């Protein structure tokens, strides 16, 4: 996400001229953290995941603040929250008594909550990437959890 912040800052002229601005980020930060977490022998240290979440929050806020301060009046800003590539693989990975999916999901949902709330606080729109790309992975019976 820090690379995205740098690119926004180095392209302010384009940002100021844009009618539509879309942004998504933090995915690579979480993929890297997931790889580090998977390499642990006991899966008890979530520090890499917590650090990815902290960096995501900080850099996303910085990016959205820069966009808010520099965008053209009347331009539309759309934020897309994270989706979860490899979800089914992580459901099958266990370490100790838990599944990787159960650990990772909490961090992704927390990041998504932050992204959308930060977007809405600035009057931007937010698209739920998780719901768009992963709803069938979570709701495997496709009944929208009608219980």
Short mmCIF file of C-alpha atoms in Angstrom, two decimals:
data_model
loop_
_atom_site.label_atom_id
_atom_site.label_comp_id
_atom_site.label_asym_id
_atom_site.label_seq_id
_atom_site.Cartn_x
_atom_site.Cartn_y
_atom_site.Cartn_z
CA UNK A 1 0.00 0.00 0.00
CA UNK A 2 2.92 2.36 0.57
CA UNK A 3 3.70 2.05 -3.15
CA UNK A 4 0.19 3.20 -3.98
CA UNK A 5 0.58 6.21 -1.68
CA UNK A 6 3.83 7.08 -3.45
CA UNK A 7 2.21 6.78 -6.87
CA UNK A 8 -0.70 8.98 -5.83
CA UNK A 9 1.73 11.63 -4.60
CA UNK A 10 3.79 11.47 -7.78
CA UNK A 11 0.70 11.78 -10.01
CA UNK A 12 -1.18 14.66 -8.40
CA UNK A 13 -1.66 16.42 -11.74
CA UNK A 14 -3.53 13.41 -13.11
CA UNK A 15 -5.49 13.06 -9.87
CA UNK A 16 -6.60 16.70 -10.04
CA UNK A 17 -7.87 16.20 -13.61
CA UNK A 18 -9.67 12.88 -13.06
CA UNK A 19 -13.44 12.57 -13.18
CA UNK A 20 -13.38 9.07 -11.68
CA UNK A 21 -10.86 7.77 -9.16
CA UNK A 22 -10.72 4.16 -8.04
CA UNK A 23 -8.46 2.74 -5.38
CA UNK A 24 -7.89 -0.62 -3.80
CA UNK A 25 -4.90 -1.74 -1.84
CA UNK A 26 -3.34 -3.69 1.01
CA UNK A 27 -3.73 -7.02 -0.76
CA UNK A 28 -0.01 -7.63 -1.27
CA UNK A 29 0.69 -6.61 2.33
CA UNK A 30 -1.69 -9.31 3.54
CA UNK A 31 -0.44 -11.91 1.03
CA UNK A 32 3.12 -11.36 2.28
CA UNK A 33 1.95 -11.56 5.90
CA UNK A 34 0.03 -14.74 5.16
CA UNK A 35 3.15 -16.34 3.68
CA UNK A 36 5.17 -15.44 6.77
CA UNK A 37 2.43 -16.75 9.06
CA UNK A 38 2.23 -20.02 7.12
CA UNK A 39 5.96 -20.58 7.55
CA UNK A 40 5.64 -20.75 11.34
CA UNK A 41 5.85 -24.16 12.91
CA UNK A 42 3.25 -23.49 15.63
CA UNK A 43 1.09 -20.68 14.14
CA UNK A 44 0.86 -18.77 17.40
CA UNK A 45 2.46 -15.47 16.40
CA UNK A 46 0.01 -13.22 14.60
CA UNK A 47 2.36 -10.23 14.72
CA UNK A 48 2.97 -10.27 10.96
CA UNK A 49 -0.78 -10.12 10.35
CA UNK A 50 -1.32 -7.36 12.92
CA UNK A 51 1.54 -5.37 11.39
CA UNK A 52 0.00 -5.74 7.92
CA UNK A 53 -3.31 -4.46 9.29
CA UNK A 54 -1.65 -1.47 10.98
CA UNK A 55 0.26 -0.58 7.81
CA UNK A 56 -2.88 -0.99 5.75
CA UNK A 57 -4.86 1.37 7.97
CA UNK A 58 -2.12 4.00 8.07
CA UNK A 59 -1.38 3.96 4.36
CA UNK A 60 -5.03 3.80 3.31
CA UNK A 61 -5.85 6.82 5.42
CA UNK A 62 -2.89 8.68 3.93
CA UNK A 63 -3.98 7.78 0.40
CA UNK A 64 -7.60 8.80 1.00
CA UNK A 65 -6.54 12.07 2.64
CA UNK A 66 -4.33 12.88 -0.34
CA UNK A 67 -7.14 12.08 -2.76
CA UNK A 68 -9.64 14.15 -0.74
CA UNK A 69 -7.30 17.14 -0.65
CA UNK A 70 -6.38 17.03 -4.33
CA UNK A 71 -9.32 15.68 -6.32
CA UNK A 72 -11.30 17.79 -8.71
CA UNK A 73 -14.60 19.10 -7.38
CA UNK A 74 -17.39 16.79 -8.44
CA UNK A 75 -15.14 13.83 -9.18
CA UNK A 76 -16.32 10.40 -8.08
CA UNK A 77 -14.10 8.32 -5.80
CA UNK A 78 -14.64 4.59 -5.46
CA UNK A 79 -12.81 2.44 -2.92
CA UNK A 80 -12.83 -1.34 -3.21
CA UNK A 81 -12.21 -3.38 -0.10
CA UNK A 82 -10.17 -6.58 -0.07
CA UNK A 83 -11.24 -9.92 -1.38
CA UNK A 84 -9.67 -13.19 -0.20
CA UNK A 85 -7.70 -15.12 -2.82
CA UNK A 86 -6.91 -18.64 -1.70
CA UNK A 87 -9.77 -18.82 0.76
CA UNK A 88 -10.59 -22.46 0.07
CA UNK A 89 -6.93 -23.43 0.36
CA UNK A 90 -6.74 -21.73 3.76
CA UNK A 91 -9.87 -23.51 4.92
CA UNK A 92 -7.97 -26.76 4.39
CA UNK A 93 -4.78 -25.60 6.14
CA UNK A 94 -4.58 -26.26 9.84
CA UNK A 95 -1.99 -25.54 12.44
CA UNK A 96 -2.55 -26.73 15.95
CA UNK A 97 -6.29 -26.78 16.53
CA UNK A 98 -7.24 -23.98 14.15
CA UNK A 99 -7.60 -23.32 10.47
CA UNK A 100 -5.59 -20.59 8.78
CA UNK A 101 -8.86 -19.29 7.33
CA UNK A 102 -10.25 -18.54 10.80
CA UNK A 103 -7.18 -16.45 11.65
CA UNK A 104 -6.86 -14.60 8.34
CA UNK A 105 -10.54 -13.80 7.98
CA UNK A 106 -10.57 -11.62 11.10
CA UNK A 107 -7.76 -9.44 9.76
CA UNK A 108 -9.25 -9.09 6.29
CA UNK A 109 -12.67 -8.14 7.64
CA UNK A 110 -11.12 -5.61 10.02
CA UNK A 111 -9.17 -4.06 7.13
CA UNK A 112 -12.32 -3.94 5.01
CA UNK A 113 -14.31 -2.28 7.77
CA UNK A 114 -11.61 0.37 8.09
CA UNK A 115 -11.39 0.94 4.32
CA UNK A 116 -15.11 1.47 3.85
CA UNK A 117 -15.58 3.58 6.96
CA UNK A 118 -12.65 5.80 6.00
CA UNK A 119 -14.06 6.14 2.48
CA UNK A 120 -17.56 6.99 3.71
CA UNK A 121 -16.16 9.54 6.18
CA UNK A 122 -14.78 11.45 3.17
CA UNK A 123 -17.94 11.12 1.09
CA UNK A 124 -16.47 8.42 -1.15
CA UNK A 125 -18.21 5.23 -2.25
CA UNK A 126 -17.06 1.78 -1.16
CA UNK A 127 -17.51 -1.51 -3.00
CA UNK A 128 -17.33 -4.67 -0.90
CA UNK A 129 -14.70 -6.73 -2.72
CA UNK A 130 -15.12 -9.60 -0.29
CA UNK A 131 -18.84 -9.92 -0.98
CA UNK A 132 -18.32 -9.55 -4.73
CA UNK A 133 -15.59 -12.16 -5.06
CA UNK A 134 -15.97 -14.47 -2.07
CA UNK A 135 -19.63 -14.71 -1.10
CA UNK A 136 -20.02 -18.15 -2.67
CA UNK A 137 -16.91 -19.33 -0.80
CA UNK A 138 -18.44 -18.35 2.53
CA UNK A 139 -22.11 -19.12 1.83
CA UNK A 140 -21.46 -22.52 0.24
CA UNK A 141 -25.14 -23.45 0.18
CA UNK A 142 -26.01 -20.14 -1.52
CA UNK A 143 -28.94 -19.64 0.78
CA UNK A 144 -27.70 -16.32 2.25
CA UNK A 145 -27.63 -18.00 5.65
CA UNK A 146 -31.38 -18.14 6.12
CA UNK A 147 -31.20 -20.05 9.40
#
